[in-house]
Amino acid sequence: MCLGSVMWSSEPLMKPEAWLSSGHSPGPGRLLLVCHVSGFYPKPLWVMWMRGEQEQQGTQRGDFLPNADGTWYLRATLDVAAGEAAGLACRVKHSSLGGQDLVLYWGEKGLGPSWRRGEKGGKWRLETKIGLRSGVLNTRRNGPGKSQRFEGLLENKESLEAG
């Protein structure tokens, strides 16, 4: 139903959760960057590895896979030379995000995203959710150099499953 310029829908919108990891090395001196996107509904979603505003044509998207709760999972991978990973980002577009893309930057040190001020400046805070079996663990960063690290995640698996 449409009232004026506002669209109303009976379908719930579920925002995607995204995180980065590396896959099995495709060869010496190469990295397989993996962008995981999960928990979104409805199904249509756009995900791409980017360098600045340039789409990386080597991005490979997997199949949409259903989650048990009726939402969807999708992953996008990119095979790059290890020295070319810095400056790459995974960009996610979904109807639930209200036109504000989800962007995760590949870090220069270690795995995962490095966090930067949004393109329009100002204060920011980004939350990434990492799912472990039946538990969900949140990591938050509130600026450059301010982070929480979670070690021994596998050791805490039982407490997550119990909760």
PDB file of C-alpha atoms in Angstrom:
ATOM      1  CA  MET A   1       0.000   0.000   0.000  1.00  0.00           C
ATOM      2  CA  CYS A   2       1.302   3.479  -0.824  1.00  0.00           C
ATOM      3  CA  LEU A   3       0.238   6.634   1.042  1.00  0.00           C
ATOM      4  CA  GLY A   4       1.749   9.686  -0.604  1.00  0.00           C
ATOM      5  CA  SER A   5       5.485   9.087  -0.923  1.00  0.00           C
ATOM      6  CA  VAL A   6       5.654   6.633   1.983  1.00  0.00           C
ATOM      7  CA  MET A   7       5.622   2.917   1.202  1.00  0.00           C
ATOM      8  CA  TRP A   8       4.041   0.627   3.782  1.00  0.00           C
ATOM      9  CA  SER A   9       4.705  -3.066   3.803  1.00  0.00           C
ATOM     10  CA  SER A  10       3.575  -5.913   6.007  1.00  0.00           C
ATOM     11  CA  GLU A  11       6.997  -7.563   5.569  1.00  0.00           C
ATOM     12  CA  PRO A  12       9.396  -6.979   8.450  1.00  0.00           C
ATOM     13  CA  LEU A  13      12.821  -5.609   7.552  1.00  0.00           C
ATOM     14  CA  MET A  14      15.768  -7.306   9.250  1.00  0.00           C
ATOM     15  CA  LYS A  15      19.096  -5.466   9.124  1.00  0.00           C
ATOM     16  CA  PRO A  16      22.139  -7.417   8.001  1.00  0.00           C
ATOM     17  CA  GLU A  17      25.013  -8.201  10.326  1.00  0.00           C
ATOM     18  CA  ALA A  18      28.435  -8.323   8.648  1.00  0.00           C
ATOM     19  CA  TRP A  19      31.949  -9.411   9.563  1.00  0.00           C
ATOM     20  CA  LEU A  20      35.221 -10.087   7.779  1.00  0.00           C
ATOM     21  CA  SER A  21      37.564 -13.057   7.851  1.00  0.00           C
ATOM     22  CA  SER A  22      40.199 -14.671   5.680  1.00  0.00           C
ATOM     23  CA  GLY A  23      39.666 -17.967   3.898  1.00  0.00           C
ATOM     24  CA  HIS A  24      42.181 -20.643   2.947  1.00  0.00           C
ATOM     25  CA  SER A  25      45.150 -19.047   1.195  1.00  0.00           C
ATOM     26  CA  PRO A  26      44.713 -19.359  -2.573  1.00  0.00           C
ATOM     27  CA  GLY A  27      48.507 -19.532  -2.964  1.00  0.00           C
ATOM     28  CA  PRO A  28      51.832 -18.124  -1.780  1.00  0.00           C
ATOM     29  CA  GLY A  29      51.633 -14.401  -1.057  1.00  0.00           C
ATOM     30  CA  ARG A  30      47.873 -14.292  -1.622  1.00  0.00           C
ATOM     31  CA  LEU A  31      44.882 -13.726   0.659  1.00  0.00           C
ATOM     32  CA  LEU A  32      41.272 -14.761   0.305  1.00  0.00           C
ATOM     33  CA  LEU A  33      39.213 -11.978   1.891  1.00  0.00           C
ATOM     34  CA  VAL A  34      35.753 -13.062   3.032  1.00  0.00           C
ATOM     35  CA  CYS A  35      32.836 -10.744   3.800  1.00  0.00           C
ATOM     36  CA  HIS A  36      30.014 -12.526   5.645  1.00  0.00           C
ATOM     37  CA  VAL A  37      26.526 -10.995   5.694  1.00  0.00           C
ATOM     38  CA  SER A  38      23.774 -12.629   7.746  1.00  0.00           C
ATOM     39  CA  GLY A  39      20.414 -12.080   9.410  1.00  0.00           C
ATOM     40  CA  PHE A  40      18.849  -9.938   6.675  1.00  0.00           C
ATOM     41  CA  TYR A  41      15.324  -9.979   5.291  1.00  0.00           C
ATOM     42  CA  PRO A  42      14.000  -9.656   2.639  1.00  0.00           C
ATOM     43  CA  LYS A  43      16.384 -11.600   0.430  1.00  0.00           C
ATOM     44  CA  PRO A  44      17.558  -8.971  -2.112  1.00  0.00           C
ATOM     45  CA  LEU A  45      20.985  -7.711  -0.999  1.00  0.00           C
ATOM     46  CA  TRP A  46      24.001  -6.220  -2.790  1.00  0.00           C
ATOM     47  CA  VAL A  47      27.527  -6.937  -1.506  1.00  0.00           C
ATOM     48  CA  MET A  48      30.824  -6.058  -3.178  1.00  0.00           C
ATOM     49  CA  TRP A  49      34.501  -5.688  -2.320  1.00  0.00           C
ATOM     50  CA  MET A  50      35.557  -2.094  -3.055  1.00  0.00           C
ATOM     51  CA  ARG A  51      38.668   0.058  -3.227  1.00  0.00           C
ATOM     52  CA  GLY A  52      37.373   3.548  -2.595  1.00  0.00           C
ATOM     53  CA  GLU A  53      34.353   3.861  -4.891  1.00  0.00           C
ATOM     54  CA  GLN A  54      35.679   1.306  -7.398  1.00  0.00           C
ATOM     55  CA  GLU A  55      34.045  -2.121  -7.446  1.00  0.00           C
ATOM     56  CA  GLN A  56      36.543  -4.984  -7.432  1.00  0.00           C
ATOM     57  CA  GLN A  57      35.607  -7.126 -10.413  1.00  0.00           C
ATOM     58  CA  GLY A  58      37.157 -10.252  -8.860  1.00  0.00           C
ATOM     59  CA  THR A  59      34.450 -10.334  -6.168  1.00  0.00           C
ATOM     60  CA  GLN A  60      32.799 -13.756  -6.045  1.00  0.00           C
ATOM     61  CA  ARG A  61      29.398 -14.023  -4.377  1.00  0.00           C
ATOM     62  CA  GLY A  62      28.147 -17.316  -2.972  1.00  0.00           C
ATOM     63  CA  ASP A  63      24.578 -18.533  -2.995  1.00  0.00           C
ATOM     64  CA  PHE A  64      21.950 -17.079  -0.674  1.00  0.00           C
ATOM     65  CA  LEU A  65      21.600 -19.558   2.181  1.00  0.00           C
ATOM     66  CA  PRO A  66      18.599 -19.638   4.542  1.00  0.00           C
ATOM     67  CA  ASN A  67      19.076 -19.198   8.285  1.00  0.00           C
ATOM     68  CA  ALA A  68      16.848 -21.157  10.697  1.00  0.00           C
ATOM     69  CA  ASP A  69      14.956 -17.961  11.650  1.00  0.00           C
ATOM     70  CA  GLY A  70      13.838 -17.205   8.073  1.00  0.00           C
ATOM     71  CA  THR A  71      16.556 -14.617   7.399  1.00  0.00           C
ATOM     72  CA  TRP A  72      19.378 -15.021   4.863  1.00  0.00           C
ATOM     73  CA  TYR A  73      23.170 -15.439   4.737  1.00  0.00           C
ATOM     74  CA  LEU A  74      25.490 -14.471   1.876  1.00  0.00           C
ATOM     75  CA  ARG A  75      29.257 -14.247   1.548  1.00  0.00           C
ATOM     76  CA  ALA A  76      31.495 -12.439  -0.906  1.00  0.00           C
ATOM     77  CA  THR A  77      35.153 -13.330  -1.436  1.00  0.00           C
ATOM     78  CA  LEU A  78      38.084 -11.644  -3.129  1.00  0.00           C
ATOM     79  CA  ASP A  79      41.453 -13.235  -3.972  1.00  0.00           C
ATOM     80  CA  VAL A  80      44.208 -10.585  -3.692  1.00  0.00           C
ATOM     81  CA  ALA A  81      47.967 -10.328  -3.362  1.00  0.00           C
ATOM     82  CA  ALA A  82      48.786  -9.904   0.339  1.00  0.00           C
ATOM     83  CA  GLY A  83      50.265  -6.453  -0.285  1.00  0.00           C
ATOM     84  CA  GLU A  84      47.084  -5.243  -2.000  1.00  0.00           C
ATOM     85  CA  ALA A  85      44.607  -5.987   0.809  1.00  0.00           C
ATOM     86  CA  ALA A  86      45.067  -2.645   2.606  1.00  0.00           C
ATOM     87  CA  GLY A  87      42.448  -0.111   1.555  1.00  0.00           C
ATOM     88  CA  LEU A  88      39.862  -2.694   0.542  1.00  0.00           C
ATOM     89  CA  ALA A  89      36.376  -2.634   2.029  1.00  0.00           C
ATOM     90  CA  CYS A  90      33.242  -4.725   1.865  1.00  0.00           C
ATOM     91  CA  ARG A  91      30.148  -2.640   1.036  1.00  0.00           C
ATOM     92  CA  VAL A  92      26.637  -3.943   1.757  1.00  0.00           C
ATOM     93  CA  LYS A  93      23.373  -2.434   0.482  1.00  0.00           C
ATOM     94  CA  HIS A  94      19.991  -3.601   1.774  1.00  0.00           C
ATOM     95  CA  SER A  95      16.488  -2.129   1.962  1.00  0.00           C
ATOM     96  CA  SER A  96      16.583  -2.219   5.790  1.00  0.00           C
ATOM     97  CA  LEU A  97      19.571   0.157   5.938  1.00  0.00           C
ATOM     98  CA  GLY A  98      17.645   3.233   4.817  1.00  0.00           C
ATOM     99  CA  GLY A  99      20.141   4.149   2.101  1.00  0.00           C
ATOM    100  CA  GLN A 100      23.139   4.080   4.477  1.00  0.00           C
ATOM    101  CA  ASP A 101      25.457   1.355   3.215  1.00  0.00           C
ATOM    102  CA  LEU A 102      27.249  -0.897   5.666  1.00  0.00           C
ATOM    103  CA  VAL A 103      31.014  -0.627   5.001  1.00  0.00           C
ATOM    104  CA  LEU A 104      33.676  -2.768   6.693  1.00  0.00           C
ATOM    105  CA  TYR A 105      37.345  -1.977   5.991  1.00  0.00           C
ATOM    106  CA  TRP A 106      39.984  -4.678   5.833  1.00  0.00           C
ATOM    107  CA  GLY A 107      42.617  -3.877   8.474  1.00  0.00           C
ATOM    108  CA  GLU A 108      46.264  -3.349   7.674  1.00  0.00           C
ATOM    109  CA  LYS A 109      47.274  -5.320  10.781  1.00  0.00           C
ATOM    110  CA  GLY A 110      45.772  -8.715  11.408  1.00  0.00           C
ATOM    111  CA  LEU A 111      42.329  -9.856  10.404  1.00  0.00           C
ATOM    112  CA  GLY A 112      39.173  -7.909  10.285  1.00  0.00           C
ATOM    113  CA  PRO A 113      38.111  -4.369   9.768  1.00  0.00           C
ATOM    114  CA  SER A 114      39.910  -1.171  10.590  1.00  0.00           C
ATOM    115  CA  TRP A 115      37.498   1.544  11.573  1.00  0.00           C
ATOM    116  CA  ARG A 116      37.387   4.942   9.948  1.00  0.00           C
ATOM    117  CA  ARG A 117      35.339   8.084  10.264  1.00  0.00           C
ATOM    118  CA  GLY A 118      32.349   8.075   7.934  1.00  0.00           C
ATOM    119  CA  GLU A 119      32.630   9.822   4.593  1.00  0.00           C
ATOM    120  CA  LYS A 120      30.553  12.741   5.857  1.00  0.00           C
ATOM    121  CA  GLY A 121      32.739  13.270   8.946  1.00  0.00           C
ATOM    122  CA  GLY A 122      31.497  13.664  12.489  1.00  0.00           C
ATOM    123  CA  LYS A 123      31.543  11.188  15.358  1.00  0.00           C
ATOM    124  CA  TRP A 124      30.818   7.586  14.616  1.00  0.00           C
ATOM    125  CA  ARG A 125      30.482   4.228  16.208  1.00  0.00           C
ATOM    126  CA  LEU A 126      30.283   0.948  14.382  1.00  0.00           C
ATOM    127  CA  GLU A 127      29.136  -2.357  15.801  1.00  0.00           C
ATOM    128  CA  THR A 128      30.013  -5.697  14.298  1.00  0.00           C
ATOM    129  CA  LYS A 129      28.272  -8.848  15.441  1.00  0.00           C
ATOM    130  CA  ILE A 130      30.023 -12.182  15.331  1.00  0.00           C
ATOM    131  CA  GLY A 131      27.832 -15.263  15.633  1.00  0.00           C
ATOM    132  CA  LEU A 132      29.155 -18.343  17.420  1.00  0.00           C
ATOM    133  CA  ARG A 133      26.842 -21.327  17.249  1.00  0.00           C
ATOM    134  CA  SER A 134      23.760 -20.292  19.240  1.00  0.00           C
ATOM    135  CA  GLY A 135      25.372 -17.268  20.902  1.00  0.00           C
ATOM    136  CA  VAL A 136      26.119 -13.813  19.591  1.00  0.00           C
ATOM    137  CA  LEU A 137      29.062 -11.758  20.752  1.00  0.00           C
ATOM    138  CA  ASN A 138      29.194  -8.013  20.098  1.00  0.00           C
ATOM    139  CA  THR A 139      32.406  -6.101  19.549  1.00  0.00           C
ATOM    140  CA  ARG A 140      32.355  -2.325  19.599  1.00  0.00           C
ATOM    141  CA  ARG A 141      34.875   0.312  18.657  1.00  0.00           C
ATOM    142  CA  ASN A 142      34.429   3.972  19.458  1.00  0.00           C
ATOM    143  CA  GLY A 143      37.321   5.442  17.520  1.00  0.00           C
ATOM    144  CA  PRO A 144      40.826   4.789  16.248  1.00  0.00           C
ATOM    145  CA  GLY A 145      42.833   2.648  18.627  1.00  0.00           C
ATOM    146  CA  LYS A 146      39.923   2.058  21.002  1.00  0.00           C
ATOM    147  CA  SER A 147      38.752  -1.495  20.808  1.00  0.00           C
ATOM    148  CA  GLN A 148      37.849  -4.571  22.746  1.00  0.00           C
ATOM    149  CA  ARG A 149      39.504  -7.849  21.884  1.00  0.00           C
ATOM    150  CA  PHE A 150      37.914 -11.130  22.709  1.00  0.00           C
ATOM    151  CA  GLU A 151      40.340 -13.955  23.249  1.00  0.00           C
ATOM    152  CA  GLY A 152      39.583 -17.554  23.965  1.00  0.00           C
ATOM    153  CA  LEU A 153      36.274 -17.434  22.097  1.00  0.00           C
ATOM    154  CA  LEU A 154      36.278 -21.183  21.621  1.00  0.00           C
ATOM    155  CA  GLU A 155      36.894 -21.665  25.333  1.00  0.00           C
ATOM    156  CA  ASN A 156      33.763 -19.609  26.068  1.00  0.00           C
ATOM    157  CA  LYS A 157      31.621 -21.494  23.545  1.00  0.00           C
ATOM    158  CA  GLU A 158      29.855 -23.513  26.246  1.00  0.00           C
ATOM    159  CA  SER A 159      28.853 -20.404  28.204  1.00  0.00           C
ATOM    160  CA  LEU A 160      27.475 -18.831  25.017  1.00  0.00           C
ATOM    161  CA  GLU A 161      25.454 -21.930  24.200  1.00  0.00           C
ATOM    162  CA  ALA A 162      24.080 -22.075  27.759  1.00  0.00           C
ATOM    163  CA  GLY A 163      22.961 -18.421  27.585  1.00  0.00           C
TER     164      GLY A 163
END
